[in-house]
Coordinates of N, CA and C and ligand atoms in Angstrom, one line a residue:
M7 N 98.9 66.8 124.2 CA 100.1 67.3 123.2 C 101.1 68.3 123.8
A8 N 102.3 67.9 123.6 CA 103.3 69.0 124.5 C 103.2 70.2 123.9
L9 N 103.2 71.6 124.4 CA 103.4 72.8 123.9 C 104.7 72.7 123.1
P10 N 104.6 74.0 121.9 CA 105.9 74.0 121.6 C 106.6 74.9 122.2
T11 N 108.3 74.6 122.2 CA 109.2 75.5 123.1 C 109.7 76.6 122.6
H12 N 109.9 76.5 121.3 CA 110.1 77.8 120.7 C 109.2 78.2 119.1
R13 N 109.0 79.4 118.8 CA 108.8 79.7 117.4 C 109.5 80.3 116.6
T14 N 109.1 80.3 115.4 CA 110.3 81.0 114.5 C 109.5 82.1 113.7
A15 N 110.1 83.5 113.8 CA 109.3 84.5 112.7 C 110.4 85.1 112.3
Y16 N 110.4 85.6 111.1 CA 111.4 86.6 110.3 C 112.8 85.9 110.4
G17 N 112.5 84.5 110.5 CA 113.8 83.5 110.3 C 114.5 83.5 111.5
V18 N 113.8 84.2 112.7 CA 114.7 83.9 113.9 C 114.0 83.3 114.8
K19 N 114.9 82.2 115.8 CA 114.2 81.4 116.6 C 113.8 82.2 118.0
I20 N 112.8 82.3 118.5 CA 112.3 83.2 119.7 C 111.9 81.8 121.0
L21 N 112.6 81.5 121.7 CA 112.3 80.5 122.9 C 110.9 81.1 123.6
N22 N 110.0 80.0 124.0 CA 108.9 80.4 124.6 C 109.3 80.0 126.2
A23 N 108.3 80.3 126.9 CA 108.6 80.5 128.8 C 109.0 79.0 128.9
N24 N 108.5 78.1 128.2 CA 108.3 76.6 128.8 C 109.9 76.1 128.2
H25 N 110.6 76.6 127.5 CA 111.9 76.2 126.7 C 112.9 75.9 128.0
K26 N 113.6 74.7 127.8 CA 114.5 74.5 129.2 C 115.5 75.6 129.5
E27 N 116.0 76.1 128.4 CA 116.8 77.5 128.7 C 116.3 78.5 129.5
I28 N 115.4 78.9 129.1 CA 114.7 80.0 129.7 C 114.1 79.6 131.2
R29 N 113.7 78.2 131.3 CA 113.6 78.0 132.5 C 114.6 77.8 133.5
R30 N 115.8 77.4 133.0 CA 116.9 77.5 133.7 C 117.6 78.7 134.2
L31 N 117.5 79.9 132.9 CA 117.8 81.2 133.4 C 117.0 81.5 134.6
K32 N 115.7 81.3 134.7 CA 114.7 82.0 135.9 C 115.3 81.2 137.2
R33 N 115.4 79.8 136.8 CA 115.9 79.2 137.8 C 117.1 79.8 138.8
E34 N 117.9 80.2 137.7 CA 119.6 80.5 138.4 C 119.1 82.2 138.9
G35 N 117.9 82.5 138.8 CA 117.7 83.9 139.6 C 117.5 85.1 138.6
H36 N 117.8 85.1 137.2 CA 117.7 85.9 136.3 C 116.4 86.5 136.1
V37 N 115.8 87.7 136.6 CA 114.7 87.7 136.6 C 114.5 89.3 136.3
A38 N 114.0 89.6 135.1 CA 114.1 90.9 134.5 C 113.4 92.1 135.4
E39 N 113.6 93.3 135.7 CA 113.0 94.5 136.3 C 112.5 95.6 135.8
L40 N 112.6 95.5 134.7 CA 112.4 96.9 134.0 C 111.4 96.3 132.7
H41 N 110.6 95.5 132.7 CA 109.7 94.9 131.6 C 110.4 93.9 130.3
G42 N 111.7 93.5 130.9 CA 112.3 93.0 129.9 C 112.2 91.3 130.0
N43 N 110.9 91.0 130.7 CA 111.0 89.7 131.0 C 110.5 88.9 130.0
K44 N 110.1 89.3 128.9 CA 109.9 88.4 127.4 C 110.1 89.3 126.0
F45 N 109.9 88.7 125.4 CA 110.4 89.2 124.0 C 108.8 90.1 123.4
W46 N 108.9 91.2 123.0 CA 107.9 92.4 123.1 C 107.6 92.5 121.3
N47 N 106.4 92.5 121.0 CA 105.7 92.4 119.5 C 106.4 93.7 118.8
S48 N 106.7 94.7 119.2 CA 107.1 96.1 118.5 C 108.1 95.7 117.7
S49 N 109.0 94.8 118.3 CA 110.2 94.4 117.3 C 109.9 93.7 115.9
F50 N 108.7 93.4 115.7 CA 108.2 92.6 114.2 C 107.8 93.8 113.5
L51 N 107.6 94.9 114.2 CA 107.3 96.2 113.5 C 108.3 96.6 112.5
I52 N 109.6 96.8 113.3 CA 110.9 97.0 112.5 C 111.3 96.1 111.6
M53 N 111.1 94.8 112.1 CA 111.6 93.7 111.2 C 110.8 93.6 110.0
N54 N 109.6 93.9 110.1 CA 108.6 93.9 109.1 C 109.2 95.0 107.9
Y55 N 109.4 96.1 108.7 CA 109.9 97.4 107.7 C 111.4 97.2 107.1
L56 N 112.2 96.2 107.9 CA 113.7 96.0 107.2 C 113.7 95.0 106.0
K57 N 112.6 94.2 106.4 CA 112.5 93.3 105.0 C 112.2 93.9 103.8
K58 N 111.2 95.2 104.0 CA 111.3 95.7 102.5 C 112.1 96.9 102.3
N59 N 112.8 97.3 103.3 CA 113.7 98.4 103.2 C 115.2 97.9 103.8
P60 N 115.8 96.9 103.1 CA 116.8 96.1 103.9 C 118.1 97.3 104.2
L61 N 118.8 96.9 104.9 CA 120.0 97.8 105.5 C 121.2 97.1 104.4
K62 N 122.3 98.0 104.8 CA 123.5 97.7 103.9 C 124.0 96.5 105.0
K63 N 125.1 95.7 104.0 CA 125.4 94.7 104.7 C 126.6 95.2 105.9
K64 N 126.8 94.5 106.8 CA 127.9 94.5 107.8 C 127.7 96.1 108.4
V65 N 126.6 96.3 108.5 CA 126.2 97.6 109.1 C 126.3 97.3 110.7
R66 N 127.0 98.6 111.5 CA 126.8 98.6 112.8 C 125.9 99.1 113.7
I67 N 125.4 98.2 114.3 CA 124.1 98.7 115.0 C 124.0 98.5 116.3
L68 N 123.4 99.6 117.0 CA 123.4 99.3 118.6 C 121.7 99.3 118.9
E69 N 121.2 98.2 119.5 CA 120.3 97.7 119.9 C 119.8 98.8 121.3
I70 N 119.0 99.7 121.5 CA 119.1 100.0 122.9 C 117.9 99.4 123.6
G71 N 117.9 99.2 125.0 CA 116.6 98.6 125.8 C 116.5 97.2 125.1
C72 N 117.5 96.6 124.7 CA 117.1 95.5 123.9 C 116.5 94.2 124.6
G73 N 116.4 94.1 125.6 CA 115.8 92.9 126.7 C 116.5 91.9 125.8
W74 N 115.8 90.9 125.2 CA 116.0 89.3 124.7 C 117.0 89.9 123.5
G75 N 116.9 90.7 122.8 CA 117.8 90.9 121.7 C 117.4 90.6 120.1
L76 N 116.0 90.1 120.0 CA 115.8 89.5 118.9 C 115.9 90.5 117.2
L77 N 115.5 91.8 117.8 CA 115.6 92.7 116.6 C 117.1 92.9 116.1
G78 N 118.0 92.9 117.2 CA 119.3 93.0 116.9 C 119.8 91.6 116.4
I79 N 119.4 90.2 116.7 CA 119.8 89.1 116.3 C 119.2 89.0 114.8
Y80 N 118.0 89.6 114.7 CA 117.5 89.6 113.4 C 118.4 90.2 112.3
C81 N 118.7 91.4 112.5 CA 119.8 92.3 111.7 C 121.1 91.5 111.6
A82 N 121.6 90.8 112.6 CA 122.6 90.0 112.4 C 122.7 89.0 111.6
K83 N 121.3 88.3 111.4 CA 121.2 87.0 110.6 C 121.0 87.6 109.3
E84 N 120.2 88.6 109.2 CA 119.5 89.1 107.8 C 120.7 89.9 107.0
F85 N 121.4 90.6 107.6 CA 122.2 91.8 106.8 C 123.8 91.7 107.4
D86 N 124.0 90.6 108.2 CA 125.2 90.2 108.6 C 126.0 91.4 109.3
A87 N 124.9 91.9 110.0 CA 125.1 93.6 110.8 C 126.0 93.0 111.9
R88 N 126.8 94.0 112.8 CA 127.6 94.0 113.7 C 126.9 94.8 114.8
V89 N 126.4 93.5 115.8 CA 125.5 94.1 116.6 C 125.5 94.3 118.2
T90 N 125.5 95.1 118.7 CA 125.8 95.4 120.1 C 124.4 95.6 120.8
G91 N 123.9 95.0 121.9 CA 122.5 95.3 122.4 C 122.9 95.7 124.1
I92 N 122.3 97.0 124.2 CA 122.7 97.3 125.6 C 121.2 97.7 126.4
D93 N 121.5 97.3 127.5 CA 120.3 97.0 128.4 C 120.4 97.9 129.9
A94 N 119.5 98.5 130.4 CA 119.8 99.1 131.6 C 119.8 97.8 132.9
D95 N 119.0 97.0 132.8 CA 119.0 95.7 133.4 C 119.9 94.6 132.9
E96 N 121.0 94.0 133.8 CA 121.7 92.9 133.3 C 121.0 91.7 133.4
N97 N 119.8 91.6 134.1 CA 119.2 90.3 134.3 C 118.6 89.9 132.9
V98 N 118.7 90.6 131.6 CA 118.1 90.4 130.4 C 119.3 89.8 129.8
L99 N 120.4 90.1 130.1 CA 121.7 89.5 129.2 C 121.7 88.3 128.8
P100 N 121.5 87.4 129.6 CA 121.8 85.8 129.6 C 120.6 85.3 128.5
Y101 N 119.4 86.1 128.7 CA 118.3 85.6 127.6 C 119.2 86.0 126.2
L102 N 119.2 87.4 126.2 CA 120.0 87.7 124.8 C 121.0 86.6 124.3
Q103 N 122.0 86.2 125.0 CA 123.0 85.5 124.9 C 122.3 83.8 124.3
A104 N 121.4 83.5 125.1 CA 120.8 82.2 124.9 C 120.2 82.3 123.5
H105 N 119.4 83.5 123.1 CA 119.0 83.5 121.8 C 120.0 83.6 120.6
A106 N 121.0 84.4 120.6 CA 122.1 84.7 119.8 C 122.8 83.0 119.8
Q107 N 122.9 82.4 120.6 CA 123.5 81.0 120.4 C 122.4 80.0 119.7
I108 N 121.2 80.4 120.1 CA 120.3 79.3 119.2 C 120.1 79.7 117.8
N109 N 120.3 81.0 117.8 CA 120.3 81.7 116.1 C 121.4 81.4 115.5
K110 N 122.8 81.2 116.3 CA 123.7 81.0 115.5 C 124.6 82.2 115.0
V111 N 124.4 83.7 116.2 CA 125.0 84.7 115.6 C 125.8 85.3 116.8
E112 N 126.7 85.9 117.0 CA 127.2 86.7 117.6 C 127.0 88.0 117.9
I113 N 126.6 88.3 118.9 CA 126.0 89.6 119.6 C 126.6 89.9 120.6
V114 N 127.1 91.3 120.9 CA 127.8 91.8 122.3 C 126.6 92.3 123.0
G115 N 126.6 92.1 124.1 CA 125.6 92.5 125.0 C 126.2 93.2 126.5
E116 N 125.7 94.4 126.7 CA 126.4 95.0 127.9 C 125.1 95.9 128.5
K117 N 125.3 95.9 129.8 CA 124.7 96.5 131.1 C 124.8 98.3 130.8
V118 N 124.3 98.7 130.1 CA 124.5 100.3 129.9 C 123.0 101.1 129.9
S119 N 122.8 102.2 130.4 CA 121.6 102.9 130.3 C 121.6 103.6 129.4
F120 N 120.4 104.1 128.8 CA 120.2 105.2 127.6 C 121.3 106.5 128.1
Q121 N 120.9 106.7 129.3 CA 121.6 108.0 129.9 C 123.3 107.8 129.9
Q122 N 123.7 106.6 130.0 CA 125.0 106.4 129.9 C 125.6 106.4 128.6
L123 N 125.1 106.3 127.5 CA 125.4 106.4 126.1 C 125.8 107.4 125.8
T124 N 127.4 107.6 125.7 CA 127.7 109.3 125.5 C 128.1 109.1 124.3
V125 N 128.5 110.6 123.8 CA 128.9 110.9 122.2 C 129.9 109.9 121.9
E126 N 131.0 109.7 122.5 CA 132.1 109.2 122.2 C 131.7 107.6 122.2
R127 N 130.9 107.1 122.7 CA 130.5 105.6 122.6 C 129.3 105.5 121.5
L128 N 128.5 106.6 121.1 CA 127.8 106.2 119.8 C 128.3 106.4 118.7
K129 N 129.8 107.0 118.8 CA 130.7 107.2 117.5 C 130.9 105.5 116.9
N130 N 130.5 104.6 117.6 CA 130.9 103.1 116.8 C 129.6 102.9 116.4
Y131 N 128.6 103.4 116.2 CA 127.5 103.0 115.5 C 126.9 103.9 114.3
D132 N 126.2 103.0 113.0 CA 125.6 103.5 112.1 C 124.3 103.8 112.2
I133 N 123.6 102.8 113.1 CA 122.3 102.8 113.3 C 121.7 102.5 114.7
I134 N 120.8 103.1 115.1 CA 120.4 102.8 116.5 C 119.0 102.2 116.7
L135 N 118.5 101.4 116.8 CA 117.2 100.5 116.6 C 116.8 100.5 118.1
G136 N 115.6 100.6 118.5 CA 114.8 100.1 120.0 C 113.4 100.0 119.7
A137 N 112.9 98.8 120.2 CA 111.5 98.2 120.1 C 111.0 98.3 121.5
D138 N 109.6 99.1 121.5 CA 109.2 99.2 122.9 C 109.8 99.7 124.3
I139 N 110.5 100.9 123.8 CA 111.3 101.3 124.9 C 111.0 102.7 125.6
C140 N 109.6 103.2 124.9 CA 109.3 104.9 125.6 C 108.2 104.5 126.1
F141 N 108.2 103.9 127.3 CA 106.8 103.3 128.1 C 106.6 104.4 129.3
W142 N 107.6 105.0 129.9 CA 107.2 105.9 131.0 C 107.6 107.3 130.6
D143 N 107.0 108.2 131.2 CA 107.0 109.6 130.9 C 108.5 110.0 130.8
E144 N 109.4 109.9 131.6 CA 110.5 110.1 131.6 C 111.8 109.8 130.8
M145 N 110.9 108.5 129.9 CA 111.7 108.3 128.5 C 111.6 109.1 127.4
T146 N 110.8 109.8 127.5 CA 110.6 110.8 126.4 C 112.0 111.6 126.5
G147 N 112.1 112.3 127.6 CA 113.2 113.1 127.6 C 114.9 112.4 127.5
M148 N 114.6 111.4 127.9 CA 115.9 110.5 127.9 C 116.5 110.3 126.8
L149 N 115.2 109.6 125.8 CA 115.3 109.2 124.5 C 115.6 110.6 123.6
F150 N 114.9 111.6 123.7 CA 115.3 112.9 122.9 C 116.8 113.1 123.1
N151 N 117.2 113.3 124.2 CA 118.5 113.7 124.6 C 119.5 112.9 124.0
L152 N 119.2 111.3 124.0 CA 120.0 110.1 123.5 C 120.2 110.7 121.8
I153 N 118.9 110.8 121.3 CA 118.9 111.1 119.6 C 120.0 112.4 119.6
N154 N 119.8 113.3 120.4 CA 120.8 114.5 120.1 C 122.3 114.1 120.3
R155 N 122.7 113.4 121.1 CA 123.7 112.7 121.3 C 124.2 112.0 120.0
A156 N 123.3 111.1 119.3 CA 123.5 110.3 118.3 C 123.8 111.2 117.1
K157 N 123.2 112.3 116.9 CA 123.4 113.1 115.9 C 124.9 113.8 115.9
K158 N 125.2 114.3 117.0 CA 126.4 114.5 117.3 C 127.9 113.6 117.1
A159 N 126.9 112.4 117.4 CA 128.3 111.2 117.3 C 128.5 110.9 115.6
G160 N 127.5 111.4 114.9 CA 127.4 110.8 113.5 C 126.8 109.7 113.1
V161 N 125.9 109.1 114.2 CA 124.7 108.1 113.9 C 124.0 108.5 112.6
E162 N 123.6 107.4 111.7 CA 122.9 108.0 110.7 C 121.6 107.8 110.6
T163 N 121.0 106.7 111.3 CA 119.6 106.7 111.5 C 119.3 106.2 113.0
V164 N 117.9 106.6 113.6 CA 117.5 106.0 114.7 C 116.3 105.4 114.4
M165 N 115.7 104.3 114.6 CA 114.4 103.7 114.5 C 114.0 103.3 115.8
I166 N 112.9 103.6 116.2 CA 112.4 103.5 117.5 C 110.7 102.7 117.2
S167 N 110.1 101.8 117.7 CA 109.0 101.2 117.2 C 108.4 101.2 118.7
D168 N 106.9 101.2 118.5 CA 106.1 101.3 119.7 C 104.6 100.9 119.8
P169 N 103.9 100.6 120.5 CA 102.4 100.5 119.9 C 101.7 101.6 120.3
C170 N 102.4 102.6 120.2 CA 101.9 104.3 120.3 C 101.2 104.8 121.8
R171 N 102.2 104.4 122.4 CA 101.9 105.0 124.0 C 102.3 106.2 124.0
S172 N 101.8 107.0 125.0 CA 101.6 108.3 124.8 C 103.3 109.1 124.9
P173 N 103.9 108.5 125.8 CA 105.6 109.1 125.8 C 106.1 108.9 124.5
F174 N 106.0 107.8 123.9 CA 106.3 107.6 122.3 C 106.1 108.8 121.5
T175 N 104.5 109.2 121.4 CA 104.1 110.0 120.4 C 104.8 111.3 121.0
A176 N 105.1 111.6 122.3 CA 105.7 113.0 122.5 C 106.8 112.9 122.2
L177 N 107.8 111.9 122.2 CA 108.9 111.8 121.8 C 109.0 112.2 120.0
A178 N 108.1 111.4 119.5 CA 107.9 111.7 117.9 C 107.7 113.3 117.6
E179 N 106.8 113.7 118.3 CA 106.2 115.0 117.9 C 107.8 116.0 118.4
R180 N 108.7 115.8 119.3 CA 109.7 116.6 119.5 C 111.0 116.3 118.5
C181 N 110.7 115.1 117.8 CA 112.0 115.0 117.1 C 111.4 115.6 115.5
K182 N 110.1 115.6 115.5 CA 109.4 116.2 114.2 C 109.9 117.9 114.2
K183 N 109.8 118.4 115.4 CA 109.9 119.9 115.6 C 111.8 120.2 115.4
K184 N 112.5 119.1 115.9 CA 113.9 119.4 115.9 C 114.8 118.9 114.4
Y185 N 114.1 117.8 114.1 CA 115.1 117.3 112.8 C 114.1 117.3 111.4
D186 N 114.7 117.4 110.5 CA 114.3 117.6 109.2 C 113.5 116.6 108.6
K187 N 114.4 115.4 108.8 CA 114.2 114.1 108.0 C 113.1 113.2 109.1
V188 N 112.3 113.5 109.5 CA 111.8 112.3 110.3 C 110.4 111.9 109.6
E189 N 110.3 110.4 109.8 CA 109.2 109.6 109.7 C 108.4 108.9 110.2
V190 N 107.2 108.9 110.3 CA 106.4 107.8 111.3 C 105.8 107.1 110.7
V191 N 106.1 105.8 110.6 CA 105.2 104.8 109.7 C 104.6 103.9 110.7
A192 N 103.4 104.0 110.0 CA 102.3 103.2 110.8 C 102.5 101.8 110.3
K193 N 102.1 100.6 111.2 CA 102.2 99.5 110.8 C 101.1 98.7 111.5
H194 N 100.3 97.6 110.8 CA 99.6 96.8 111.4 C 99.9 95.5 110.5
L195 N 100.4 94.7 111.7 CA 100.4 93.1 111.4 C 99.2 92.1 111.4
S196 N 99.3 91.4 110.8 CA 98.4 89.9 111.3 C 99.2 88.9 111.6
R197 N 100.3 88.9 110.8 CA 101.4 87.6 111.3 C 102.8 88.3 111.3
P198 N 103.2 87.6 112.3 CA 103.4 86.1 113.0 C 102.4 86.2 113.9
V199 N 102.1 87.5 114.7 CA 100.9 88.0 115.5 C 100.3 89.2 115.0
K200 N 99.2 89.4 116.0 CA 98.4 90.6 115.4 C 99.2 91.7 116.2
A201 N 99.5 92.9 115.5 CA 100.6 93.9 116.1 C 100.4 95.1 115.3
S202 N 100.1 96.1 116.0 CA 100.1 97.5 115.4 C 100.9 98.7 116.1
G203 N 101.1 99.5 115.5 CA 102.1 100.5 116.2 C 102.8 101.6 115.1
E204 N 103.6 102.2 115.7 CA 104.3 103.1 114.5 C 105.8 102.9 115.1
I205 N 106.8 103.2 113.8 CA 108.1 103.3 113.8 C 108.5 104.6 113.5
L206 N 109.1 105.4 114.5 CA 109.7 106.6 114.6 C 111.1 106.5 113.8
I207 N 111.3 107.0 112.5 CA 112.6 107.1 111.9 C 113.2 108.2 111.9
I208 N 114.0 108.7 112.4 CA 115.1 109.8 112.3 C 116.3 109.5 111.3
D209 N 116.2 110.4 110.3 CA 117.6 110.3 109.5 C 118.3 111.5 109.7
L210 N 119.3 111.1 110.8 CA 120.3 112.3 111.3 C 121.3 112.7 110.0
Ligands
SAM319 C1 109.2 96.6 127.0 S1 111.2 96.0 127.3 C2 111.5 95.5 125.7 C3 112.4 94.9 125.2 C4 112.8 94.6 123.9 N1 113.4 95.6 123.2 C5 111.7 93.9 122.8 O1 111.0 94.4 122.2 O2 111.5 92.7 123.5 C6 111.7 97.4 127.9 C7 113.4 97.3 127.9 O3 114.1 98.5 128.2 C8 115.0 98.4 129.0 N2 115.1 99.5 129.7 C9 114.2 100.3 130.4 N3 114.9 101.5 130.9 C10 116.1 101.6 130.3 C11 117.1 102.5 130.2 N4 116.9 103.8 130.8 N5 118.0 102.5 129.7 C12 118.4 101.1 128.8 N6 117.6 100.1 128.9 C13 116.2 100.5 129.6 C14 114.2 97.3 130.2 O4 115.3 96.6 131.0 C15 113.7 96.2 129.0 O5 114.7 95.0 128.8

């Protein structure tokens, strides 16, 4: 029996490695270099949270370290959100566009690193989302500084999910010390896959 070439979760189509579009992009040499080679389950933690705590319609979202961008795509589909996905690795962007197309939404994808997101640029967004983006020690400081710039820019909320690696836990601790409204929500999902971790939510 042929293996399925895609799956659907939270209303979003996710292409499997054997899908012809994914195979074509790999053949063309789009090989991710910073772990953006697949869709990571931490995005499901935020999707699950947002299903119960919906966003206002047409909110302006920046998904950072977007990889294949499924979290942003979920927000575009579910909340008619205006979504930009940024990633330091340009090789992930064709995978983001392939998923946007198959999910019939428009997403802007740009090669930009966390460090390059200036206050001026961040003024264009209401919410910053990120899934599984705090996995090396140096990312704690990078993301903490980014959150500080987001505050200056008037961003309302930052949400970052993670399977609880130590750089993420360190980031949560630093945010709790600096900001008044910080929540860390633990999530244990059994569907669509087994996934557990935490969502750091900073109400700026
Ligand atoms: C583990 S993947 C997660 C991808 C996606 N968020 C998901 O959940 O499927 C981490 C992503 O962060 C990106 N990344 C790593 N360092 C970055 C940086 N300094 N600035 C922007 N993106 C970065 C990688 O290229 C990769 O796409």
